Coordinates of C-alpha atoms and ligand atoms in Angstrom, one line a residue:
X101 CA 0.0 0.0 0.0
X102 CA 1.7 3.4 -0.6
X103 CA 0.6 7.2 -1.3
X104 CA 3.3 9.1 -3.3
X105 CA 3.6 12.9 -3.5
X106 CA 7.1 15.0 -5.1
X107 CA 8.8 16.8 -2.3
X108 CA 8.7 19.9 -1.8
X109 CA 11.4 20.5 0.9
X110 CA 15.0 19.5 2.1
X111 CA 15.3 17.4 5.1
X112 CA 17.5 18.6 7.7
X113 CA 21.0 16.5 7.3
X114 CA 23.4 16.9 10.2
X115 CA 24.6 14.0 11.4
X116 CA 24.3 12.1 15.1
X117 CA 27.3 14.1 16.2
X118 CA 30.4 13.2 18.4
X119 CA 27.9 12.5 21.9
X120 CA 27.8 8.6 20.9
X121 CA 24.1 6.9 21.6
X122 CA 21.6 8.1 23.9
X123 CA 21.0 7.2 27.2
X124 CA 17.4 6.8 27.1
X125 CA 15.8 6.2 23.8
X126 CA 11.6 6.5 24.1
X127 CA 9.6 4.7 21.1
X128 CA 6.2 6.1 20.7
X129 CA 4.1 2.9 19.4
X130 CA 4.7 -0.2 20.0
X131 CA 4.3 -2.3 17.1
X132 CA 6.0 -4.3 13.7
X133 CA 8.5 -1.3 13.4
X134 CA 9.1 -0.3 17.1
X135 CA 9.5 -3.6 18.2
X136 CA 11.9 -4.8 15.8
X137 CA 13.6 -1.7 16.5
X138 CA 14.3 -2.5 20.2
X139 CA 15.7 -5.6 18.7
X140 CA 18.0 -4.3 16.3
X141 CA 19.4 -1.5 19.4
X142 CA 20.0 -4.1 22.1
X143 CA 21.4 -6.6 19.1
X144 CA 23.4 -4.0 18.5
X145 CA 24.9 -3.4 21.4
X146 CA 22.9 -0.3 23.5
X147 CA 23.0 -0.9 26.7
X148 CA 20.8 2.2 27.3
X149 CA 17.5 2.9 28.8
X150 CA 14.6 1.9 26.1
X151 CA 10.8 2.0 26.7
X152 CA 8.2 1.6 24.0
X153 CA 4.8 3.3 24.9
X154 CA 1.6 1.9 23.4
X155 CA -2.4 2.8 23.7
X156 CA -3.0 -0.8 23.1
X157 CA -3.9 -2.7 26.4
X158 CA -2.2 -6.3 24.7
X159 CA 1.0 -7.1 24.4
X160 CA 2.4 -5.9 21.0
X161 CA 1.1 -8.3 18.0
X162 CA 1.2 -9.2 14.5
X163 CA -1.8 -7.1 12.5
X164 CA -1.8 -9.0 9.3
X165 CA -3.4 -12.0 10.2
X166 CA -5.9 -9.9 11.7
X167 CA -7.8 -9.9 8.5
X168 CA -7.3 -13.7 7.2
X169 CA -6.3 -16.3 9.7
X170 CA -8.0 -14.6 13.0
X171 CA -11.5 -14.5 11.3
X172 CA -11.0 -17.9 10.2
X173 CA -10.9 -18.6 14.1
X174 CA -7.1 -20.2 13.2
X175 CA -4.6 -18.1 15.6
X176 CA -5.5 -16.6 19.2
X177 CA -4.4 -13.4 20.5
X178 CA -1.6 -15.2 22.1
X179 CA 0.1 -16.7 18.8
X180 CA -0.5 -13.1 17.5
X181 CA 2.3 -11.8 19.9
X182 CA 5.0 -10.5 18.0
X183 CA 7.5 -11.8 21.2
X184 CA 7.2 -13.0 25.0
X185 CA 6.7 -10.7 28.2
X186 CA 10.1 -12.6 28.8
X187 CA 11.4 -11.4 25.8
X188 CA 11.0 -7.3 26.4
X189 CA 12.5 -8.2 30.2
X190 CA 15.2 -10.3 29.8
X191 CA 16.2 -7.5 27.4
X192 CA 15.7 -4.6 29.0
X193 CA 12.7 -3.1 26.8
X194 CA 10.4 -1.2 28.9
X195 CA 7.0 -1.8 27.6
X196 CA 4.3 1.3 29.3
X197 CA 0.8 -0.6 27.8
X198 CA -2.8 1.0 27.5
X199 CA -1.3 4.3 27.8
X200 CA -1.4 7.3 25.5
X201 CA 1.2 9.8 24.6
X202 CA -0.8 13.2 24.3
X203 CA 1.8 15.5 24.1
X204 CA 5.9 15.9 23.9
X205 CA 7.6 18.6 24.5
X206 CA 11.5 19.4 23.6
X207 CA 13.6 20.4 26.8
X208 CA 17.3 20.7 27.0
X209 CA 18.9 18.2 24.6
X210 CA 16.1 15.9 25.4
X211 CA 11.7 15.4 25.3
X212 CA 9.2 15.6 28.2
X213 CA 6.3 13.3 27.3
X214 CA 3.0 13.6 28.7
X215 CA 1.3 10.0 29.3
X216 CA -2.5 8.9 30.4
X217 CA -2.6 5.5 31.0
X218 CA -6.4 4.1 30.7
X219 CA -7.2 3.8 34.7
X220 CA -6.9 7.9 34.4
X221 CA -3.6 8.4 35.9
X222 CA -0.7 10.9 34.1
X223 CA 2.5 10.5 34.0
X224 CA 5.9 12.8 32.8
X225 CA 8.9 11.4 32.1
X226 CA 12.1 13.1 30.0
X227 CA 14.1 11.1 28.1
X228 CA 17.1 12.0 25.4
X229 CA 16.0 10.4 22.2
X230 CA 12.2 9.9 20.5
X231 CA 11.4 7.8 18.1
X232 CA 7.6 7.7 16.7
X233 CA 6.0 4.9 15.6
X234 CA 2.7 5.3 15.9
X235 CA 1.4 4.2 12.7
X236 CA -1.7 5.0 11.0
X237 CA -5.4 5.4 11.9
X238 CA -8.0 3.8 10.1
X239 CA -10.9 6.2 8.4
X240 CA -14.4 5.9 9.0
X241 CA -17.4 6.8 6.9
X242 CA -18.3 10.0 6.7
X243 CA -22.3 9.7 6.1
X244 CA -25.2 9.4 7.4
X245 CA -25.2 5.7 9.8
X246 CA -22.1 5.6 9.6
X247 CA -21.0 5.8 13.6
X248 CA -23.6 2.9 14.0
X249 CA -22.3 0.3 16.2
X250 CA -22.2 -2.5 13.4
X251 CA -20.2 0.0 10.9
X252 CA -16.8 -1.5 11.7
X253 CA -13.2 -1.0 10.9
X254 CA -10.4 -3.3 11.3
X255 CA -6.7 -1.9 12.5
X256 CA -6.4 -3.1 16.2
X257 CA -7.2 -6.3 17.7
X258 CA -9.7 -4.9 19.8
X259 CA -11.4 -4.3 16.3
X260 CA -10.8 -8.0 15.3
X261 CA -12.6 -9.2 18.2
X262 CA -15.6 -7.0 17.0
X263 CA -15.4 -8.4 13.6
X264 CA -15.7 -11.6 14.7
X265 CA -18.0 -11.0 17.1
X266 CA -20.1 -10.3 14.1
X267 CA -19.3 -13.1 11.5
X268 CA -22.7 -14.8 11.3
X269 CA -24.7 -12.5 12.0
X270 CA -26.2 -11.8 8.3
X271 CA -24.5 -10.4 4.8
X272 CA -21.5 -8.0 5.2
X273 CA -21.3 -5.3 3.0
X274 CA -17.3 -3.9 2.8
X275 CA -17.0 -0.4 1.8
X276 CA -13.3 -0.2 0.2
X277 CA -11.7 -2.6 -2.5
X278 CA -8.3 -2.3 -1.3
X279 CA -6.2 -4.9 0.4
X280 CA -7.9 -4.9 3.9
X281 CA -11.3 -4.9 2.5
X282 CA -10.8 -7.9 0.0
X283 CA -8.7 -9.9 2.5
X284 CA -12.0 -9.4 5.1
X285 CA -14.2 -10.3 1.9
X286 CA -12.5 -13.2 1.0
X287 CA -12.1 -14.7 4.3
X288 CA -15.4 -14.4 5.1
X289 CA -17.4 -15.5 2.0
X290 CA -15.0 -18.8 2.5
X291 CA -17.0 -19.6 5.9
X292 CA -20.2 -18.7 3.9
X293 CA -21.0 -15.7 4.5
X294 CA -22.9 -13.3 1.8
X295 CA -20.5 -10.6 0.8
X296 CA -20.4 -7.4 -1.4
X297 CA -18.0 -5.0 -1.9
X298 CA -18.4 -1.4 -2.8
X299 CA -15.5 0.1 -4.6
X300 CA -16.2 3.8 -5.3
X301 CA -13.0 3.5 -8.4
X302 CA -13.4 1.5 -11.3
X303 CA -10.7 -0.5 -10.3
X304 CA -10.0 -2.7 -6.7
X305 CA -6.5 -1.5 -5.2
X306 CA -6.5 1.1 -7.5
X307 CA -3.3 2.9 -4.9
X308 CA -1.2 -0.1 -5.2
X309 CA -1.4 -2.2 -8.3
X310 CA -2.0 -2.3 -12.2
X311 CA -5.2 -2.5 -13.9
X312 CA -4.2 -6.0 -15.2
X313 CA -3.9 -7.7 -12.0
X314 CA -6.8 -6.0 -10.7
X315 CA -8.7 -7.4 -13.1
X316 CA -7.3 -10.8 -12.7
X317 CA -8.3 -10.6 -8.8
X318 CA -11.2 -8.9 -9.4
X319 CA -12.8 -12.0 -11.7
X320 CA -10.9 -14.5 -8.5
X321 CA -13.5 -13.1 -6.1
X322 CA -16.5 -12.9 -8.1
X323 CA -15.3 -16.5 -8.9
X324 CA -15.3 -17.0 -4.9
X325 CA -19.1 -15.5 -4.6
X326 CA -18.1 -11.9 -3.8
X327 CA -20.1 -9.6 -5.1
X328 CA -18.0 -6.6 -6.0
X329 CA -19.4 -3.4 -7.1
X330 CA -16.8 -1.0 -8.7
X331 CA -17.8 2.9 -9.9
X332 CA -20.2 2.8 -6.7
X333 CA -20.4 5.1 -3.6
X334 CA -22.3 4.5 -0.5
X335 CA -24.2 7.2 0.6
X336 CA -26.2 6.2 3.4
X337 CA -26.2 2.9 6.5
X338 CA -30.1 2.0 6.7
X339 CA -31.0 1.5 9.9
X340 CA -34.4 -0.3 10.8
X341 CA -34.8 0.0 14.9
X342 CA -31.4 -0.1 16.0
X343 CA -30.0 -2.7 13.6
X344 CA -28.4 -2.3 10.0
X345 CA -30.5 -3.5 7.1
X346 CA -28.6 -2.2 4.3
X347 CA -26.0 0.2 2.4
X348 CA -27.8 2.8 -0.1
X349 CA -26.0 3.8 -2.9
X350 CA -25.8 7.0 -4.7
X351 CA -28.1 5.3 -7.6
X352 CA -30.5 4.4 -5.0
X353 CA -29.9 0.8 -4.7
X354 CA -29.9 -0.8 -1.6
X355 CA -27.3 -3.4 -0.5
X356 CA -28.7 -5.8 2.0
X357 CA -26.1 -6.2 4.9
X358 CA -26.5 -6.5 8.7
X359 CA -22.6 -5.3 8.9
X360 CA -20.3 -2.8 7.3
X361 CA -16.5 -3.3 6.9
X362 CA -15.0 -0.1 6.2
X363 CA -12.3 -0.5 4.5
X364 CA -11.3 3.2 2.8
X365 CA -7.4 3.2 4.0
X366 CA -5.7 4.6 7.1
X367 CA -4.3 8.2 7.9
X368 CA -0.9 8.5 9.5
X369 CA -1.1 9.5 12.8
X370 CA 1.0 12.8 12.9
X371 CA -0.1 14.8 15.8
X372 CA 2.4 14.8 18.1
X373 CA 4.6 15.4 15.3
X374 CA 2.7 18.4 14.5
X375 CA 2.8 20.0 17.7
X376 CA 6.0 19.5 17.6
X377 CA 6.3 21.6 14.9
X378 CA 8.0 18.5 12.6
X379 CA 7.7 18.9 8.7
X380 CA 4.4 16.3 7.9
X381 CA 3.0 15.9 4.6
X382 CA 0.2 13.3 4.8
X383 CA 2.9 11.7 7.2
X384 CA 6.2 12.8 9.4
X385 CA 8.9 13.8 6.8
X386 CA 11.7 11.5 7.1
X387 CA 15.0 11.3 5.1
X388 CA 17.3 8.0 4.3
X389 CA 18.0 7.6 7.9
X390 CA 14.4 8.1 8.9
X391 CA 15.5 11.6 10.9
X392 CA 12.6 14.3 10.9
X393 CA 12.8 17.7 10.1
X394 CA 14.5 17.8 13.5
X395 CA 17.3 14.9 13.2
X396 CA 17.2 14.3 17.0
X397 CA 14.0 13.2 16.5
X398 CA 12.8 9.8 14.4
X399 CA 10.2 8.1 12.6
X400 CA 9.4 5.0 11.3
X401 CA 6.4 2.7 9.3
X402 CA 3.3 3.6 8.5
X403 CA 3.2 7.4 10.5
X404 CA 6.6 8.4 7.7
X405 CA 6.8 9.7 4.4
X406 CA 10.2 9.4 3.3
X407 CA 11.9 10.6 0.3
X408 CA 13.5 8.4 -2.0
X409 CA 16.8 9.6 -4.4
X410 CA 14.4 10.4 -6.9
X411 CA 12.5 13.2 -4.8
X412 CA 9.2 11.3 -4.3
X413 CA 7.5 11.5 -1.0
X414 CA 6.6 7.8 -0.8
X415 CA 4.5 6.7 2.3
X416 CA 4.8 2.9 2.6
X417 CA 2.0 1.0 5.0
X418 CA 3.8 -2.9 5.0
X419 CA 5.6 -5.1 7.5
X420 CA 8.6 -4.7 5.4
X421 CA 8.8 -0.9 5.4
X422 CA 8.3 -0.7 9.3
X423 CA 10.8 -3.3 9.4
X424 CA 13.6 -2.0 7.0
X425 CA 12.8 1.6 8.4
X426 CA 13.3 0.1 12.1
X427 CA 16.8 -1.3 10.8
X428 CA 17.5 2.4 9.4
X429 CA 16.7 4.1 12.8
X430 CA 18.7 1.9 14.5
X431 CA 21.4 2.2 12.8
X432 CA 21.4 6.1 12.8
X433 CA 20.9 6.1 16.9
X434 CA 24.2 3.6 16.9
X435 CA 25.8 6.5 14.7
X436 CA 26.4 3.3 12.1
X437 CA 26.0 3.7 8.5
X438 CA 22.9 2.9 7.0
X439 CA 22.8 0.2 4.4
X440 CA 20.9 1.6 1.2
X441 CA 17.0 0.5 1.3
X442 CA 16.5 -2.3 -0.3
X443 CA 13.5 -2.9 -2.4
X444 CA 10.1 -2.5 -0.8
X445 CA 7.8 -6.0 -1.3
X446 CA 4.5 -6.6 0.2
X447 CA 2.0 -9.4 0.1
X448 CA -2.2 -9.5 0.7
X449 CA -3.5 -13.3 0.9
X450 CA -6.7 -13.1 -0.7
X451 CA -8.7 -16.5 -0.5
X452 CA -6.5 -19.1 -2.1
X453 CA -5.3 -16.2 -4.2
X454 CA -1.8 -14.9 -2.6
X455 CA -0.9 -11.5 -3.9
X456 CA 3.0 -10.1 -3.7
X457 CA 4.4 -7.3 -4.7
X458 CA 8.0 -6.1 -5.3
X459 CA 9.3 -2.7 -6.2
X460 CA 6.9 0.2 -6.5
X461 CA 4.8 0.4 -9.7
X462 CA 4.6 4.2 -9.5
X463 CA 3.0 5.5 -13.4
X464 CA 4.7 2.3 -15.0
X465 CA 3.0 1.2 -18.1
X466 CA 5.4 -0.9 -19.9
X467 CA 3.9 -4.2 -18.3
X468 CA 4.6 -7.7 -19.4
X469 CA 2.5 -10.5 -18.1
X470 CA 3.7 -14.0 -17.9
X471 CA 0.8 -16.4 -17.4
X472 CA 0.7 -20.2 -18.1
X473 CA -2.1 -22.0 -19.3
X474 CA -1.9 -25.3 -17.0
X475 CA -2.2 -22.8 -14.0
X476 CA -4.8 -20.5 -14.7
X477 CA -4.8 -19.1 -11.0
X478 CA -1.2 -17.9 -11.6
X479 CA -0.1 -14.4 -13.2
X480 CA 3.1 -12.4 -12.8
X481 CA 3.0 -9.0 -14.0
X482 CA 6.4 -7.2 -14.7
X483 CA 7.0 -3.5 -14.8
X484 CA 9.9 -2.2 -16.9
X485 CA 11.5 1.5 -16.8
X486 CA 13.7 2.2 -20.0
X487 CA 13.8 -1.6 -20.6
X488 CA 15.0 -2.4 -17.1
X489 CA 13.0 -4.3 -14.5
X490 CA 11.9 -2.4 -11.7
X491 CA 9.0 -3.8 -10.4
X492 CA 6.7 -7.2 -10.5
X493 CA 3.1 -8.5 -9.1
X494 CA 2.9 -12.0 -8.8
X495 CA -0.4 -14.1 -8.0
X496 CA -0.1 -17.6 -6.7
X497 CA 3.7 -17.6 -8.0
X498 CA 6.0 -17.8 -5.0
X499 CA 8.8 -19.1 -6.6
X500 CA 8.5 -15.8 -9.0
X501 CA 8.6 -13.3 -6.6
X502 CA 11.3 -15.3 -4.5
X503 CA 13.5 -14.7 -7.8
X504 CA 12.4 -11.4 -8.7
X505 CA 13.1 -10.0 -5.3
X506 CA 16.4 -11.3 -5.0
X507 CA 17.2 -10.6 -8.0
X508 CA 16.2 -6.6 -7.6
X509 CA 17.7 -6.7 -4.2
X510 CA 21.3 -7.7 -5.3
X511 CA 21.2 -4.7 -7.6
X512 CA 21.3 -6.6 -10.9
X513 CA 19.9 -5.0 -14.1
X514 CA 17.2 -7.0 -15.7
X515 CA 16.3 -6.3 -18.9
X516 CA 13.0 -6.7 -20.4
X517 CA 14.0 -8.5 -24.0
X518 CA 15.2 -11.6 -21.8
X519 CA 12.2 -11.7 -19.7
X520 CA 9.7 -11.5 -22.2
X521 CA 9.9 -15.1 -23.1
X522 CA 6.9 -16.8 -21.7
X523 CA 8.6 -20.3 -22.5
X524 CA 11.5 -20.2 -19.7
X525 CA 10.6 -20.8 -16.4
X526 CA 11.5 -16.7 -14.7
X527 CA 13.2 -18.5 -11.9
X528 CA 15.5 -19.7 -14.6
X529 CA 15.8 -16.6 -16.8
X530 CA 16.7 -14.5 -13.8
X531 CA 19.4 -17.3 -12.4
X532 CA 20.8 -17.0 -16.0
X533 CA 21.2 -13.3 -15.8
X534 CA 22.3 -12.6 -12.4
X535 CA 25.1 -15.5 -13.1
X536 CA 26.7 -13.5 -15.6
Ligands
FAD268 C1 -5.9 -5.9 9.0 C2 -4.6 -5.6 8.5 C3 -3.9 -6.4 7.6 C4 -2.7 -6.1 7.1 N1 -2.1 -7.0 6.3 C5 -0.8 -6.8 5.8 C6 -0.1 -7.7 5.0 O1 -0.7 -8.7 4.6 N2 1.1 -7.4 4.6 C7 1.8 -6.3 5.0 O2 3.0 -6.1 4.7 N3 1.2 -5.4 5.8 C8 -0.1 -5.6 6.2 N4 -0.7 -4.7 7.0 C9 0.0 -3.4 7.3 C10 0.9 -3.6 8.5 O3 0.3 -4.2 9.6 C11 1.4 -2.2 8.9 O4 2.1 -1.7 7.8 C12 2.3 -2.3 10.1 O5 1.6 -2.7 11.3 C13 2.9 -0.9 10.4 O6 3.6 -1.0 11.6 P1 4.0 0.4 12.5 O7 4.9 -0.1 13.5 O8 4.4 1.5 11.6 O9 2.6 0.9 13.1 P2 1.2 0.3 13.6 O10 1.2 -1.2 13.4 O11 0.1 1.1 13.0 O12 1.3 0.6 15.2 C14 1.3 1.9 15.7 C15 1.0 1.8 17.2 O13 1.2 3.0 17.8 C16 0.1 3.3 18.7 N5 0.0 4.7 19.0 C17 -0.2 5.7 18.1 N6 -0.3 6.9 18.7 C18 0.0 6.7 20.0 C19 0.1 7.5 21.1 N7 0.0 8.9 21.0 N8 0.4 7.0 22.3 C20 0.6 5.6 22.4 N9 0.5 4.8 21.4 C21 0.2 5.3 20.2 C22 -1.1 2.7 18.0 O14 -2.2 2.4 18.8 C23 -0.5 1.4 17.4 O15 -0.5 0.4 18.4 C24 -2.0 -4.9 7.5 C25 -2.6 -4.1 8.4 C26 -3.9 -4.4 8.9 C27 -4.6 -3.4 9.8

């Protein structure tokens, strides 16, 4: 998933300076990206204070299963834990739960920040180094019904156990065709459940991927029983007594549903950021070691927009970004070098269809598709800038993307007049090309 917008600005440069780390580092969030940043600073050797702060009561967890294998009633909240209660003590992590950051202040060298944990209570603490994490916030429907109790979204777990809470309980109509949306519509029309999705575009994922493999996994799900709607808006949630009966549409349909996914993307959440007076553009401004407009302070995952070599605000919502940008901030509060980014990939399990992506397709047209009759559920979609390969979409081709990825990562030009020919397995083309 990823927004793009040309910068406008320079990011402030200066580097960590001759103090060596911090004594306290404090990660706002505490999710894929902070977490594996605590990781990657006591792997690294900090010996330092470090204390992650999350509003979440639970102990930090995986999301992405949140819409597939936790609906399917396959994982519990406690395989969902990205590591033990052991793990964050035996190494020293500090994890403040169920508490919200509301304000941070710059003092001295260091932050003050202002804390409410859920029983009420505040809390001030100063600490020399901040890092925000803190991720996006998912939107809700702006008309009329739509704060009704059954209009859901799903970005927490506490918004998974209301989802599920709900599967059974009559249709579900999802407002969004990107990939939370489909991955909820799939999952549920495979336990039965009636399922339509509204898609205000006239394309599903229309932010992420090319009109050719939309198409390919818009005609998987209404293959699966999904009925998906595309060049229709919702205007109204019809509510009869206090329960949903259905979506209306700006046509004047109705939609019979007895819940509402909304699934309409996620906004960063920048407001500490703000007040801190931080450069945000539909995200916290980061440069290619994830500093801010104020290089003491960081940012990572979903809440940054950072800016490639190219000048493009890019604003990346994956595992792999929050991951690779975790590894970046690391590195830069080590005063270590930081290794250039590799290639961003991302996957979306849709049903038995298993979507991944690698490289960003940006305005790309010069697409060739690879498809082999004996697998009709397979597809790989390759994106070429002047001739070179610079980014692919692969459907139920593992062994593709395994190539393609590596292949990118290592650096290696790939050209598109080799890679064109459908005959050659692409694991083998690219094995041929990188061994030269
Ligand atoms: C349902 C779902 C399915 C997904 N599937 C995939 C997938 O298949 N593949 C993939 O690559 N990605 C997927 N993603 C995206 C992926 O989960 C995110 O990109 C990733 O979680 C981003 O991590 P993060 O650390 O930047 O922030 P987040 O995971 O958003 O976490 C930020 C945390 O900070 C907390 N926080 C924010 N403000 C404050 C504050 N002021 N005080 C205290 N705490 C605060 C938030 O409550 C949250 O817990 C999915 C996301 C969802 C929701």
């Amino acid at each position: 998933m990823h927004e793009s917008v040309r910068g406008s600005g320079v990011v402030a440069r200066s580097e960590q300076g001759a103090e060596g780390p911090p004594h306290s580092v404090v990660v706002v969030g505490a999710s894929h990206g902070a977490v594996h940043l605590a990781d990657q600073l006591r792997f690294g050797g900090y010996t330092g204070a470090l204390t992650l702060i999350s509003d979440e009561a639970h102990l930090p967890y995986q999301r992405p299963p949140l819409s597939k294998a936790w609906l399917k009633g396959e994982v519990t909240p406690d395989s969902l834990v990205l590591r033990t209660a052991d793990h964050y003590r035996g190494n020293g992590i500090e994890l403040i739960l169920g508490t919200t950051v509301r304000r941070i202040d710059r003092e001295n060298d260091g932050v003050v920040v202002q804390m409410r944990h859920s029983d009420g209570s505040d809390r001030t603490r100063t600490f020399d180094r901040l890092v925000l994490a803190t991720g996006a916030r998912a939107r809700r429907l702006e008309i009329p019904g739509g704060d009704h109790r059954d209009v859901l979204v799903l970005r927490t777990l506490d918004h998974a156990h209301r989802v599920a809470e709900r599967v059974g309980s009559g249709p579900v109509v999802v407002i969004g065709g990107g990939f939370v949306g489909l991955e909820v519509a799939a999952t549920l029309r495979g336990l039965g459940i009636e399922v339509t999705v509204v898609e205000a575009g006239s394309q599903l994922m229309g932010r992420a991927v090319g009109a050719g493999t939309a198409e390919f996994l818009l005609a998987a799900h209404r293959k699966m029983g999904v009925d998906v709607l595309l060049d229709t808006t919702p205007t109204e949630i019809v509510v009869d007594g206090d329960r949903i009966r259905a979506v209306r549409l700006a046509d004047g349909r109705e939609i019979a549903g007895t819940t509402v996914l909304v699934g309409v993307g996620a906004d960063p959440r920048t407001e500490l950021a703000e007040h801190l007076g931080l450069d945000c553009e539909r995200g916290v401004v980061v440069d290619d070691r994830c500093r801010s407009s104020d290089p003491r302070i960081l940012a990572l995952g979903d809440c940054a927009v950072q800016e490639g070599c190219d000048g493009v605000r890019v604003r990346l919502e994956s595992v792999d970004n929050a991951t690779e940008q975790a590894n970046a901030v690391a590195a830069t509060l080590l005063g270590r070098d930081v290794r250039g980014r590799p290639v961003p990939w991302f996957w979306s399990d849709q049903g038995a269809w298993k979507l991944q992506i690698v490289g960003l397709i940006g305005g790309n047209t010069d697409v060739v598709v690879r498809t082999d009759p004996d697998k009709p559920h397979r597809r790989v979609a390759l994106y070429f800038e002047d001739d070179v390969l610079v980014a692919a979409e692969c459907v139920n081709a593992p062994a593709d993307f395994v190539a393609v990825r590596s292949a990118l990562a290592r650096g290696r030009l790939l050209p598109r007049d080799i890679l064109v020919d459908n005959t050659v397995p692409l694991k083998k083309l690219l094995t041929a090309v990188c061994a030269e």
